[in-house]
Amino acid sequence: MIAKLRTLLWQVHNAAGDDFTGVGILVCDTPDILPILPLRPVSTLSCGMDLVGSLAAISVRDSEYHDGFHIVSSDWRLTRVSQYFSPPILADARIDRTKVFGGRYIAALFGSAIHGVQLAGIASRDFGIAVFENGSERLFEPAP
């Protein structure tokens, strides 16, 4: 599953093109238990595209849905978009401060420890991608 999220993150990164703003993804089948709040009045989208196309389309500057985290089910369906995600702080989390990261990185790291979150992943233009599981970074690949 880590490999599949890795591939998805790179595909979204590449498909969004020069206007890519970054993306945060939570793989979770029970979004109702998460500490999330929709940032926009609509928290689900029916854009008729595949998962990569949908995420790429909303991960650009001109999309009102580019901010926050998007929830993807374990069968790789987009179930929520543009969610403010506020996981509790993990006091014992190992944070690699040699990387230049932001709030989305920390939220994904901490959030991956929440019961029901199978994986969390982020991608950004300059950072690259990271995948988290059980409160730990499992994969990091810098931007090319």
C-alpha positions as a Python dict, from the first residue, in 0.01 Angstrom:
ca = {
    (1, 'M'): (0, 0, 0),
    (2, 'I'): (294, 237, 64),
    (3, 'A'): (413, 179, -292),
    (4, 'K'): (67, 259, -427),
    (5, 'L'): (48, 587, -230),
    (6, 'R'): (402, 674, -343),
    (7, 'T'): (299, 626, -705),
    (8, 'L'): (-20, 828, -657),
    (9, 'L'): (169, 1120, -501),
    (10, 'W'): (421, 1135, -786),
    (11, 'Q'): (146, 1102, -1048),
    (12, 'V'): (-50, 1391, -895),
    (13, 'H'): (269, 1597, -860),
    (14, 'N'): (354, 1545, -1227),
    (15, 'A'): (0, 1571, -1368),
    (16, 'A'): (-73, 1903, -1194),
    (17, 'G'): (206, 2071, -1386),
    (18, 'D'): (369, 2407, -1312),
    (19, 'D'): (80, 2532, -1098),
    (20, 'F'): (107, 2243, -850),
    (21, 'T'): (62, 2371, -494),
    (22, 'G'): (111, 2043, -312),
    (23, 'V'): (-118, 1774, -184),
    (24, 'G'): (-193, 1597, 142),
    (25, 'I'): (-367, 1259, 136),
    (26, 'L'): (-505, 1047, 417),
    (27, 'V'): (-591, 687, 336),
    (28, 'C'): (-884, 617, 565),
    (29, 'D'): (-1212, 429, 543),
    (30, 'T'): (-1367, 603, 846),
    (31, 'P'): (-1332, 978, 785),
    (32, 'D'): (-1614, 1058, 1027),
    (33, 'I'): (-1387, 976, 1322),
    (34, 'L'): (-1104, 1204, 1207),
    (35, 'P'): (-1031, 1550, 1349),
    (36, 'I'): (-1123, 1718, 1021),
    (37, 'L'): (-1333, 2014, 916),
    (38, 'P'): (-1427, 2101, 557),
    (39, 'L'): (-1252, 2417, 438),
    (40, 'R'): (-1515, 2468, 167),
    (41, 'P'): (-1895, 2425, 164),
    (42, 'V'): (-1858, 2116, -55),
    (43, 'S'): (-1642, 1843, 91),
    (44, 'T'): (-1685, 1589, -189),
    (45, 'L'): (-1648, 1635, -562),
    (46, 'S'): (-1792, 1450, -857),
    (47, 'C'): (-1565, 1562, -1136),
    (48, 'G'): (-1591, 1247, -1346),
    (49, 'M'): (-1215, 1192, -1349),
    (50, 'D'): (-999, 913, -1219),
    (51, 'L'): (-828, 957, -884),
    (52, 'V'): (-505, 1103, -1024),
    (53, 'G'): (-693, 1342, -1252),
    (54, 'S'): (-923, 1458, -973),
    (55, 'L'): (-639, 1519, -728),
    (56, 'A'): (-424, 1689, -992),
    (57, 'A'): (-712, 1916, -1093),
    (58, 'I'): (-763, 2039, -736),
    (59, 'S'): (-393, 2061, -645),
    (60, 'V'): (-329, 2379, -842),
    (61, 'R'): (-339, 2749, -750),
    (62, 'D'): (-663, 2818, -935),
    (63, 'S'): (-861, 2550, -749),
    (64, 'E'): (-1051, 2658, -442),
    (65, 'Y'): (-997, 2302, -311),
    (66, 'H'): (-616, 2295, -320),
    (67, 'D'): (-569, 2352, 52),
    (68, 'G'): (-594, 2099, 333),
    (69, 'F'): (-598, 1721, 316),
    (70, 'H'): (-797, 1495, 87),
    (71, 'I'): (-935, 1164, 210),
    (72, 'V'): (-897, 852, -5),
    (73, 'S'): (-1049, 518, 88),
    (74, 'S'): (-848, 196, 95),
    (75, 'D'): (-1006, 104, -238),
    (76, 'W'): (-857, 428, -377),
    (77, 'R'): (-1170, 641, -410),
    (78, 'L'): (-1167, 1012, -328),
    (79, 'T'): (-1418, 1055, -44),
    (80, 'R'): (-1346, 1403, 95),
    (81, 'V'): (-1157, 1707, -30),
    (82, 'S'): (-1008, 2018, 122),
    (83, 'Q'): (-1026, 1916, 486),
    (84, 'Y'): (-859, 2106, 768),
    (85, 'F'): (-682, 1828, 958),
    (86, 'S'): (-580, 1883, 1318),
    (87, 'P'): (-427, 1568, 1467),
    (88, 'P'): (-298, 1563, 1825),
    (89, 'I'): (73, 1622, 1877),
    (90, 'L'): (282, 1309, 1919),
    (91, 'A'): (531, 1398, 2191),
    (92, 'D'): (762, 1108, 2101),
    (93, 'A'): (751, 1150, 1722),
    (94, 'R'): (1085, 1132, 1547),
    (95, 'I'): (1117, 1442, 1331),
    (96, 'D'): (1401, 1472, 1082),
    (97, 'R'): (1477, 1842, 1111),
    (98, 'T'): (1744, 1823, 839),
    (99, 'K'): (1455, 1843, 591),
    (100, 'V'): (1286, 2172, 510),
    (101, 'F'): (919, 2096, 570),
    (102, 'G'): (599, 2271, 672),
    (103, 'G'): (276, 2217, 857),
    (104, 'R'): (139, 1963, 613),
    (105, 'Y'): (439, 1736, 680),
    (106, 'I'): (386, 1749, 1057),
    (107, 'A'): (9, 1701, 1028),
    (108, 'A'): (64, 1394, 809),
    (109, 'L'): (325, 1253, 1048),
    (110, 'F'): (108, 1302, 1357),
    (111, 'G'): (-213, 1208, 1177),
    (112, 'S'): (-76, 877, 1057),
    (113, 'A'): (-86, 760, 1419),
    (114, 'I'): (-463, 811, 1447),
    (115, 'H'): (-665, 491, 1463),
    (116, 'G'): (-830, 444, 1124),
    (117, 'V'): (-564, 626, 923),
    (118, 'Q'): (-386, 359, 725),
    (119, 'L'): (-137, 596, 561),
    (120, 'A'): (-77, 966, 519),
    (121, 'G'): (118, 1118, 235),
    (122, 'I'): (225, 1458, 113),
    (123, 'A'): (382, 1599, -200),
    (124, 'S'): (505, 1945, -284),
    (125, 'R'): (697, 2097, -570),
    (126, 'D'): (1021, 2168, -385),
    (127, 'F'): (1004, 1909, -105),
    (128, 'G'): (919, 1594, -298),
    (129, 'I'): (704, 1327, -135),
    (130, 'A'): (676, 1159, 203),
    (131, 'V'): (459, 874, 325),
    (132, 'F'): (379, 812, 691),
    (133, 'E'): (242, 515, 882),
    (134, 'N'): (176, 469, 1254),
    (135, 'G'): (339, 801, 1345),
    (136, 'S'): (660, 740, 1151),
    (137, 'E'): (796, 850, 817),
    (138, 'R'): (816, 538, 600),
    (139, 'L'): (927, 691, 271),
    (140, 'F'): (1085, 1015, 158),
    (141, 'E'): (1189, 1103, -195),
    (142, 'P'): (1318, 1454, -265),
    (143, 'A'): (1194, 1656, -560),
    (144, 'P'): (1395, 1602, -876),
}
